[in-house]
Amino acid sequence: PAMGDLSKGEIRALIGVLSFRDPNSTNLAFPSINTIAKRCGMTPSYCSKQLNRIAERGGILKINRRFNNSNTTSSYGQGVRPP
């Protein structure tokens, strides 16, 4: 599906990611799933599912990180490409 075919859940999650963007900075923000979900009013699991769908289409950046030999954590940022 194209980026123009986003579901309502995907749109809410995308807006949540983009709401962390600082328009006065070139730095990318990569808020945690919990932080994005809280801002969107979603559960972290549902939010993660929506963001994974967008990332699969190339709409946002997904970075997998590992902290202190723990499980991998995914972060999403605003490398948003136009539809």
PDB file of C-alpha atoms in Angstrom:
ATOM      1  CA  PRO A   1       0.000   0.000   0.000  1.00  0.00           C
ATOM      2  CA  ALA A   2       1.100   3.544  -0.693  1.00  0.00           C
ATOM      3  CA  MET A   3       1.644   6.099   2.051  1.00  0.00           C
ATOM      4  CA  GLY A   4      -1.642   7.745   1.010  1.00  0.00           C
ATOM      5  CA  ASP A   5      -3.506   4.610   2.105  1.00  0.00           C
ATOM      6  CA  LEU A   6      -2.875   4.981   5.839  1.00  0.00           C
ATOM      7  CA  SER A   7      -5.438   3.657   8.308  1.00  0.00           C
ATOM      8  CA  LYS A   8      -6.763   5.880  11.088  1.00  0.00           C
ATOM      9  CA  GLY A   9      -4.496   4.095  13.593  1.00  0.00           C
ATOM     10  CA  GLU A  10      -1.457   4.602  11.374  1.00  0.00           C
ATOM     11  CA  ILE A  11      -2.279   8.298  10.967  1.00  0.00           C
ATOM     12  CA  ARG A  12      -2.597   8.747  14.747  1.00  0.00           C
ATOM     13  CA  ALA A  13       0.719   6.992  15.337  1.00  0.00           C
ATOM     14  CA  LEU A  14       2.457   9.001  12.604  1.00  0.00           C
ATOM     15  CA  ILE A  15       1.159  12.262  14.051  1.00  0.00           C
ATOM     16  CA  GLY A  16       2.475  11.114  17.424  1.00  0.00           C
ATOM     17  CA  VAL A  17       5.978  10.615  16.000  1.00  0.00           C
ATOM     18  CA  LEU A  18       5.916  13.891  14.103  1.00  0.00           C
ATOM     19  CA  SER A  19       4.753  15.808  17.178  1.00  0.00           C
ATOM     20  CA  PHE A  20       8.228  15.330  18.665  1.00  0.00           C
ATOM     21  CA  ARG A  21       9.917  17.070  15.746  1.00  0.00           C
ATOM     22  CA  ASP A  22      11.688  20.329  16.556  1.00  0.00           C
ATOM     23  CA  PRO A  23      11.204  22.619  13.542  1.00  0.00           C
ATOM     24  CA  ASN A  24      14.212  24.707  14.607  1.00  0.00           C
ATOM     25  CA  SER A  25      16.601  21.761  14.615  1.00  0.00           C
ATOM     26  CA  THR A  26      18.068  19.395  12.067  1.00  0.00           C
ATOM     27  CA  ASN A  27      18.385  16.699  14.722  1.00  0.00           C
ATOM     28  CA  LEU A  28      16.055  13.729  14.446  1.00  0.00           C
ATOM     29  CA  ALA A  29      14.076  12.736  17.511  1.00  0.00           C
ATOM     30  CA  PHE A  30      13.495   9.064  18.241  1.00  0.00           C
ATOM     31  CA  PRO A  31      10.989   8.896  21.107  1.00  0.00           C
ATOM     32  CA  SER A  32      10.237   5.517  22.664  1.00  0.00           C
ATOM     33  CA  ILE A  33       7.153   3.512  21.777  1.00  0.00           C
ATOM     34  CA  ASN A  34       5.769   4.161  25.269  1.00  0.00           C
ATOM     35  CA  THR A  35       6.207   7.918  24.823  1.00  0.00           C
ATOM     36  CA  ILE A  36       4.584   7.936  21.382  1.00  0.00           C
ATOM     37  CA  ALA A  37       1.745   5.675  22.523  1.00  0.00           C
ATOM     38  CA  LYS A  38       1.016   7.862  25.531  1.00  0.00           C
ATOM     39  CA  ARG A  39       0.829  10.974  23.373  1.00  0.00           C
ATOM     40  CA  CYS A  40      -1.489   9.212  20.879  1.00  0.00           C
ATOM     41  CA  GLY A  41      -3.735   7.604  23.473  1.00  0.00           C
ATOM     42  CA  MET A  42      -2.808   4.091  22.308  1.00  0.00           C
ATOM     43  CA  THR A  43      -1.371   1.046  23.981  1.00  0.00           C
ATOM     44  CA  PRO A  44       2.340   0.561  23.233  1.00  0.00           C
ATOM     45  CA  SER A  45       1.595  -2.724  21.463  1.00  0.00           C
ATOM     46  CA  TYR A  46      -1.009  -1.205  19.130  1.00  0.00           C
ATOM     47  CA  CYS A  47       1.167   1.853  18.482  1.00  0.00           C
ATOM     48  CA  SER A  48       4.161  -0.344  17.638  1.00  0.00           C
ATOM     49  CA  LYS A  49       2.069  -2.362  15.183  1.00  0.00           C
ATOM     50  CA  GLN A  50       0.905   0.806  13.412  1.00  0.00           C
ATOM     51  CA  LEU A  51       4.421   2.258  13.221  1.00  0.00           C
ATOM     52  CA  ASN A  52       5.832  -1.017  11.898  1.00  0.00           C
ATOM     53  CA  ARG A  53       3.324  -0.885   9.042  1.00  0.00           C
ATOM     54  CA  ILE A  54       4.391   2.665   8.167  1.00  0.00           C
ATOM     55  CA  ALA A  55       8.103   1.788   8.437  1.00  0.00           C
ATOM     56  CA  GLU A  56       7.620  -1.190   6.088  1.00  0.00           C
ATOM     57  CA  ARG A  57       6.393   1.279   3.448  1.00  0.00           C
ATOM     58  CA  GLY A  58       9.370   3.579   4.007  1.00  0.00           C
ATOM     59  CA  GLY A  59       7.370   6.377   5.626  1.00  0.00           C
ATOM     60  CA  ILE A  60       9.414   6.620   8.812  1.00  0.00           C
ATOM     61  CA  LEU A  61      12.769   5.426  10.049  1.00  0.00           C
ATOM     62  CA  LYS A  62      12.929   2.456  12.396  1.00  0.00           C
ATOM     63  CA  ILE A  63      16.078   1.939  14.414  1.00  0.00           C
ATOM     64  CA  ASN A  64      16.660  -1.149  16.537  1.00  0.00           C
ATOM     65  CA  ARG A  65      18.890  -0.526  19.545  1.00  0.00           C
ATOM     66  CA  ARG A  66      20.192  -2.681  22.342  1.00  0.00           C
ATOM     67  CA  PHE A  67      20.882  -1.228  25.794  1.00  0.00           C
ATOM     68  CA  ASN A  68      23.163  -2.949  28.311  1.00  0.00           C
ATOM     69  CA  ASN A  69      22.864  -6.392  26.682  1.00  0.00           C
ATOM     70  CA  SER A  70      19.080  -6.291  27.109  1.00  0.00           C
ATOM     71  CA  ASN A  71      16.389  -7.004  24.565  1.00  0.00           C
ATOM     72  CA  THR A  72      16.341  -4.984  21.383  1.00  0.00           C
ATOM     73  CA  THR A  73      14.291  -1.802  21.496  1.00  0.00           C
ATOM     74  CA  SER A  74      12.787  -0.223  18.402  1.00  0.00           C
ATOM     75  CA  SER A  75      12.625   3.534  17.999  1.00  0.00           C
ATOM     76  CA  TYR A  76      10.870   5.443  15.259  1.00  0.00           C
ATOM     77  CA  GLY A  77      11.862   8.818  13.885  1.00  0.00           C
ATOM     78  CA  GLN A  78      10.715  11.360  11.422  1.00  0.00           C
ATOM     79  CA  GLY A  79      12.541  10.401   8.286  1.00  0.00           C
ATOM     80  CA  VAL A  80       9.205  10.939   6.615  1.00  0.00           C
ATOM     81  CA  ARG A  81       9.132  10.814   2.844  1.00  0.00           C
ATOM     82  CA  PRO A  82       6.375  12.478   0.872  1.00  0.00           C
ATOM     83  CA  PRO A  83       3.669  10.113  -0.445  1.00  0.00           C
TER      84      PRO A  83
END
